[in-house]
Amino acid sequence: MTEIDLSADLFGQTLTSPLLNASGVHCQTKEELNDLANTSNLGAMVTKSATLQAREGNPNPRYYDLENGSINSMGLPNLGYDFYLDYVLQEQTKPTILSVAALSAADAITLLKDLQASDYQGPTELNLSCPNIVGEPQLAYDFEATDRVLSEVFSFYTKPLGVKLPPYFDLVHFDKIAAVLNKYPLTHVNTINSIGNGLWVDIDQEQVVTKAKGGFGGLGGTMVLPTALANVRALRQRLNDSIKVLGTGGVTSGADVFTHILCGADLVSVGTQVMKEGLGVYDRLAEELKDIMAEKGYQTLSDFRGKLKEL
Ligand code: YRO
């Protein structure tokens, strides 16, 4: 039997696997990051989105496991930008994407100016689910504001930079965000962030399950898979070939990894299922993916990437 090759590319670095952690999951502390670095079949890792100042995040409970996924209102707990920059500069042993976030568009510019001036040359991902102006939606749902921020960022930023996107649900919104993103030399888009502001109800308690924001929180896991696949596919169809698509959302099996790649994902992240199953999930997913590829007669990921058939 021919050996199946799961290798993938991260902006010029060869990875042994296309699998990543979803930002936010097991990537906040030095210990967690080191666990990721030592996880087999995890091709590359992503840090918890870093803000200029360290944050405690929201009160507990702030993550709740659901039968078909998860709901969270973590509130961006992180050890601060300096810690993660130091980690990628000093401690990194596996290819890593530095995720950054900001509490305002102005903070995003401040942070990226510092990063531009730093010794860091690796990949960065700007989380566009950051708040912008009070009374306005998150940045990524305001296409003009996203354009203004990216225009300012790329007036000075010359290192590899991608964006993390929330899910879109309207075909015109895919057209609009892609038209904005295609104006800039982005390395990648990572889609999707959690589906915002869902609500789960505990029927026995007649109560919400997370504390902050009255129980409203971001949805992840199996229930978001079709939304994630639609976003991967729709963005791959619209973005410049130079912009890679990282697929995130709803992966629990090797079949789900295969499907993300078939829809056009270059790399695939796992979030909720790591919370449910632990870091051993990556060995299982890699084996299941190899089994599917063997059955279908595929040897490499590029044999089927983006080749979803239409009726
Ligand atoms: O609550 C979070 O830290 C969080 N959870 C997610 O599912 N996605 C995110 O991007 C974040 C951090 C950013 C924000 C939602 C708090 C603005």
Coordinates of C-alpha atoms and ligand atoms in Angstrom, one line a residue:
M1 CA 0.0 0.0 0.0
T2 CA 1.3 3.5 -0.8
E3 CA 2.1 5.8 2.1
I4 CA -0.5 8.5 2.5
D5 CA 1.0 12.0 2.8
L6 CA -0.8 14.5 5.0
S7 CA 1.8 17.2 4.6
A8 CA 0.6 20.8 4.1
D9 CA 2.1 24.2 3.7
L10 CA 2.0 27.1 6.1
F11 CA 3.2 30.1 4.1
G12 CA 6.4 28.4 3.0
Q13 CA 6.9 26.1 6.1
T14 CA 6.1 22.4 5.5
L15 CA 3.8 20.9 8.1
T16 CA 3.5 17.2 8.7
S17 CA -0.3 17.5 9.1
P18 CA -3.0 20.1 8.0
L19 CA -4.4 20.1 11.6
L20 CA -4.3 23.1 13.9
N21 CA -5.9 24.0 17.2
A22 CA -8.7 26.6 17.0
S23 CA -7.5 29.8 18.7
G24 CA -8.8 30.0 22.3
V25 CA -8.6 26.2 22.9
H26 CA -5.6 25.0 25.0
C27 CA -3.4 27.8 24.0
Q28 CA -3.5 30.5 26.7
T29 CA -0.7 29.6 29.1
K30 CA 2.9 28.5 28.5
E31 CA 2.1 25.0 29.8
E32 CA -0.8 24.7 27.3
L33 CA 1.3 26.0 24.4
N34 CA 4.0 23.5 25.3
D35 CA 1.4 20.8 25.3
L36 CA 0.4 21.8 21.8
A37 CA 4.1 21.8 20.7
N38 CA 4.3 18.2 21.9
T39 CA 1.1 17.0 20.3
S40 CA 1.6 14.5 17.4
N41 CA -0.4 15.1 14.2
L42 CA -0.9 18.8 15.2
G43 CA 0.8 20.4 12.2
A44 CA 0.9 23.9 13.6
M45 CA -0.5 25.8 16.5
V46 CA -2.3 29.1 17.1
T47 CA -2.1 31.2 20.3
K48 CA -5.0 32.6 22.2
S49 CA -5.8 36.0 20.8
A50 CA -3.6 38.4 22.6
T51 CA -4.6 41.9 23.6
L52 CA -2.2 44.8 24.5
Q53 CA -3.0 44.3 28.2
A54 CA -3.5 40.9 29.9
R55 CA -7.1 40.1 30.7
E56 CA -8.9 37.9 33.3
G57 CA -11.9 37.4 31.0
N58 CA -15.5 36.9 32.0
P59 CA -16.7 35.3 35.2
N60 CA -17.4 31.5 35.3
P61 CA -19.2 29.6 34.0
R62 CA -17.9 30.8 30.6
Y63 CA -17.7 27.6 28.6
Y64 CA -20.4 25.0 28.5
D65 CA -20.4 21.7 26.8
L66 CA -23.4 20.8 24.7
E67 CA -24.5 17.5 23.1
N68 CA -23.9 18.9 19.6
G69 CA -21.2 21.5 20.4
S70 CA -20.4 24.2 22.9
I71 CA -21.2 27.7 23.9
N72 CA -18.7 30.2 25.3
S73 CA -18.4 33.7 26.6
M74 CA -14.8 33.6 27.6
G75 CA -14.3 37.4 27.3
L76 CA -10.8 37.2 25.8
P77 CA -8.8 35.9 28.8
N78 CA -5.1 36.1 27.9
L79 CA -1.7 36.8 29.3
G80 CA -1.2 39.9 27.2
Y81 CA 0.6 40.5 23.9
D82 CA 4.1 40.7 25.4
F83 CA 3.8 37.2 26.7
Y84 CA 2.7 35.6 23.4
L85 CA 5.3 37.6 21.4
D86 CA 7.9 36.4 23.8
Y87 CA 6.6 32.8 23.4
V88 CA 6.9 32.8 19.6
L89 CA 10.3 34.5 19.7
Q90 CA 11.9 32.4 22.5
E91 CA 10.0 29.2 23.2
Q92 CA 8.5 28.1 19.9
T93 CA 9.3 24.6 18.8
K94 CA 6.5 24.0 16.3
P95 CA 5.2 26.4 13.5
T96 CA 2.9 28.9 15.3
I97 CA 0.4 31.5 14.2
L98 CA 0.4 34.4 16.6
S99 CA -3.3 35.5 17.1
V100 CA -3.9 39.1 18.1
A101 CA -7.1 40.9 19.0
A102 CA -8.0 44.4 20.1
L103 CA -10.7 46.1 22.0
S104 CA -10.8 48.9 19.4
A105 CA -9.6 49.5 15.9
A106 CA -7.0 52.0 17.4
D107 CA -5.6 49.3 19.7
A108 CA -5.3 47.0 16.7
I109 CA -3.1 49.5 15.0
T110 CA -1.0 50.1 18.1
L111 CA -0.4 46.4 18.5
L112 CA 0.5 45.8 14.9
K113 CA 2.9 48.7 14.8
D114 CA 4.7 47.2 17.8
L115 CA 4.7 43.8 16.0
Q116 CA 6.1 45.4 12.8
A117 CA 9.0 46.9 14.8
S118 CA 9.7 43.6 16.7
D119 CA 12.0 40.8 15.7
Y120 CA 9.0 38.5 14.9
Q121 CA 8.8 37.5 11.3
G122 CA 6.3 34.7 11.5
P123 CA 2.6 34.5 10.7
T124 CA 0.1 36.6 12.6
E125 CA -3.7 36.4 12.5
L126 CA -5.8 39.5 13.4
N127 CA -9.1 38.5 15.1
L128 CA -11.7 40.7 13.3
S129 CA -14.4 39.8 15.9
C130 CA -13.0 42.7 17.9
P131 CA -15.4 45.4 19.1
N132 CA -15.0 48.7 17.2
I133 CA -17.3 51.5 18.1
V134 CA -20.0 51.1 20.9
G135 CA -23.3 50.7 19.1
E136 CA -21.7 49.3 16.0
P137 CA -21.2 45.6 15.2
Q138 CA -18.0 43.7 15.6
L139 CA -15.4 44.9 13.0
A140 CA -15.9 42.0 10.5
Y141 CA -19.6 42.8 10.3
D142 CA -18.9 46.4 9.3
F143 CA -17.3 46.1 5.8
E144 CA -16.4 49.8 5.5
A145 CA -14.7 49.8 8.9
T146 CA -12.8 46.6 8.1
D147 CA -11.6 48.2 4.9
R148 CA -10.5 51.3 6.8
V149 CA -8.6 49.3 9.4
L150 CA -6.9 47.0 6.8
S151 CA -6.0 50.0 4.7
E152 CA -4.3 51.6 7.7
V153 CA -2.6 48.3 8.8
F154 CA -1.1 47.7 5.3
S155 CA 0.2 51.2 5.1
F156 CA 3.0 50.1 7.5
Y157 CA 2.7 46.3 8.1
T158 CA 4.9 44.2 5.8
K159 CA 5.0 40.8 7.6
P160 CA 2.7 37.8 7.0
L161 CA -0.8 38.7 8.2
G162 CA -4.1 37.0 7.9
V163 CA -7.5 37.5 9.5
K164 CA -9.9 35.4 11.6
L165 CA -13.5 35.9 10.3
P166 CA -16.9 35.4 11.9
P167 CA -19.4 33.4 9.9
Y168 CA -21.4 35.1 7.2
F169 CA -24.9 34.0 6.3
D170 CA -25.8 36.0 3.2
L171 CA -24.3 35.5 -0.2
V172 CA -24.0 39.3 -0.7
H173 CA -22.0 39.5 2.5
F174 CA -19.5 36.9 1.1
D175 CA -19.2 39.1 -2.0
K176 CA -18.6 42.2 0.2
I177 CA -16.1 40.8 2.6
A178 CA -14.2 39.1 -0.2
A179 CA -14.0 42.4 -2.2
V180 CA -12.5 44.1 0.8
L181 CA -10.0 41.4 1.7
N182 CA -8.9 41.0 -2.0
K183 CA -7.5 44.6 -1.8
Y184 CA -4.8 43.6 0.6
P185 CA -1.8 41.3 0.6
L186 CA -3.2 38.9 3.3
T187 CA -1.6 35.5 3.7
H188 CA -4.9 33.9 4.8
V189 CA -8.3 34.0 6.2
N190 CA -9.3 31.7 9.0
T191 CA -13.0 30.9 8.9
I192 CA -15.1 30.6 11.0
N193 CA -15.0 32.0 14.5
S194 CA -17.9 30.8 16.7
I195 CA -21.4 31.6 15.6
G196 CA -22.1 34.7 17.7
N197 CA -24.7 35.2 20.5
G198 CA -26.5 31.9 20.6
L199 CA -28.4 31.0 23.7
W200 CA -28.7 27.6 25.4
V201 CA -31.4 26.9 28.0
D202 CA -31.2 24.4 30.9
I203 CA -34.8 23.2 31.0
D204 CA -34.6 21.8 34.6
Q205 CA -33.2 25.0 36.0
E206 CA -35.1 27.2 33.5
Q207 CA -31.8 29.0 33.3
V208 CA -29.0 30.1 30.9
V209 CA -25.7 28.1 31.1
T210 CA -23.0 30.8 31.0
K211 CA -22.8 33.9 33.2
A212 CA -21.7 36.9 31.1
K213 CA -24.0 38.7 28.7
G214 CA -27.1 37.1 30.1
G215 CA -26.1 33.7 28.8
F216 CA -25.6 34.8 25.1
G217 CA -22.4 33.1 23.7
G218 CA -20.5 31.9 20.7
L219 CA -21.5 28.5 19.4
G220 CA -19.0 25.9 18.2
G221 CA -18.8 22.2 17.5
T222 CA -21.0 19.8 15.3
M223 CA -23.9 22.3 15.1
V224 CA -21.7 24.8 13.2
L225 CA -20.2 22.4 10.6
P226 CA -22.5 23.3 7.7
T227 CA -22.0 27.1 8.4
A228 CA -18.2 26.5 8.5
L229 CA -18.2 24.6 5.2
A230 CA -20.3 27.2 3.5
N231 CA -17.9 29.9 4.6
V232 CA -14.8 28.0 3.6
R233 CA -16.4 27.2 0.2
A234 CA -17.8 30.7 -0.5
L235 CA -14.6 32.5 0.5
R236 CA -12.4 30.1 -1.5
Q237 CA -14.6 30.8 -4.5
R238 CA -14.2 34.6 -4.1
L239 CA -10.7 35.2 -2.7
N240 CA -7.5 35.7 -4.6
D241 CA -5.5 32.4 -5.0
S242 CA -2.7 34.1 -3.0
I243 CA -5.0 34.2 0.1
K244 CA -5.1 30.8 1.8
V245 CA -8.2 29.6 3.6
L246 CA -7.9 28.0 7.0
G247 CA -11.1 26.0 7.8
T248 CA -12.4 26.1 11.4
G249 CA -15.7 24.8 12.7
G250 CA -17.5 21.6 13.6
V251 CA -14.7 19.1 13.1
T252 CA -15.2 15.9 15.1
S253 CA -14.0 13.2 12.6
G254 CA -11.5 12.6 9.8
A255 CA -14.5 12.8 7.4
D256 CA -15.1 16.4 8.6
V257 CA -11.4 17.2 7.9
F258 CA -11.7 15.7 4.5
T259 CA -14.9 17.7 3.8
H260 CA -13.3 21.0 4.9
I261 CA -10.4 20.4 2.5
L262 CA -12.8 19.3 -0.3
C263 CA -14.5 22.7 0.2
G264 CA -11.2 24.4 -0.2
A265 CA -9.5 24.6 3.2
D266 CA -5.7 24.6 3.1
L267 CA -5.5 23.8 6.8
V268 CA -8.2 22.7 9.3
S269 CA -8.6 23.7 13.0
V270 CA -10.2 21.8 15.8
G271 CA -11.7 23.6 18.8
T272 CA -14.7 22.2 20.6
Q273 CA -13.7 18.6 20.0
V274 CA -10.3 19.2 21.7
M275 CA -12.3 20.5 24.7
K276 CA -14.4 17.3 24.7
E277 CA -11.7 14.7 23.9
G278 CA -8.3 16.2 24.7
L279 CA -5.3 16.6 22.5
G280 CA -5.3 12.9 21.5
V281 CA -8.0 13.9 19.0
Y282 CA -5.3 14.8 16.5
D283 CA -4.0 11.2 16.2
R284 CA -7.5 9.9 15.7
L285 CA -8.4 12.6 13.1
A286 CA -5.2 11.9 11.1
E287 CA -5.8 8.2 11.1
E288 CA -9.4 8.6 10.1
L289 CA -8.4 11.0 7.3
K290 CA -5.7 8.6 6.0
D291 CA -8.3 5.8 6.0
I292 CA -10.7 7.8 3.9
M293 CA -7.9 8.9 1.5
A294 CA -6.7 5.3 1.1
E295 CA -10.3 4.1 0.3
K296 CA -10.7 6.8 -2.3
G297 CA -7.2 6.3 -3.7
Y298 CA -5.8 9.8 -2.8
Q299 CA -2.2 10.1 -1.7
T300 CA -1.9 13.8 -0.9
L301 CA -4.3 16.6 0.2
S302 CA -3.9 18.4 -3.1
D303 CA -5.5 15.4 -4.8
F304 CA -8.9 16.6 -3.6
R305 CA -8.5 20.1 -2.1
G306 CA -11.2 22.4 -3.4
K307 CA -12.6 19.7 -5.7
L308 CA -16.1 19.7 -4.4
K309 CA -18.6 18.8 -7.2
E310 CA -21.8 20.6 -7.8
L311 CA -24.9 19.0 -9.2
Ligands
YRO1 O1 -14.8 35.0 24.4 C1 -13.8 34.9 23.8 O2 -12.6 35.0 24.3 C2 -13.9 34.5 22.4 N1 -14.6 33.4 22.1 C3 -14.8 32.9 20.8 O3 -15.5 32.0 20.5 N2 -14.2 33.6 19.8 C4 -13.4 34.8 20.0 O4 -12.9 35.3 19.0 C5 -13.2 35.2 21.4 C6 -12.4 36.4 21.6 C7 -13.0 37.7 21.1 C8 -14.2 38.3 21.6 C9 -15.4 37.5 21.1 C10 -14.2 38.3 23.1 C11 -14.4 39.7 21.1

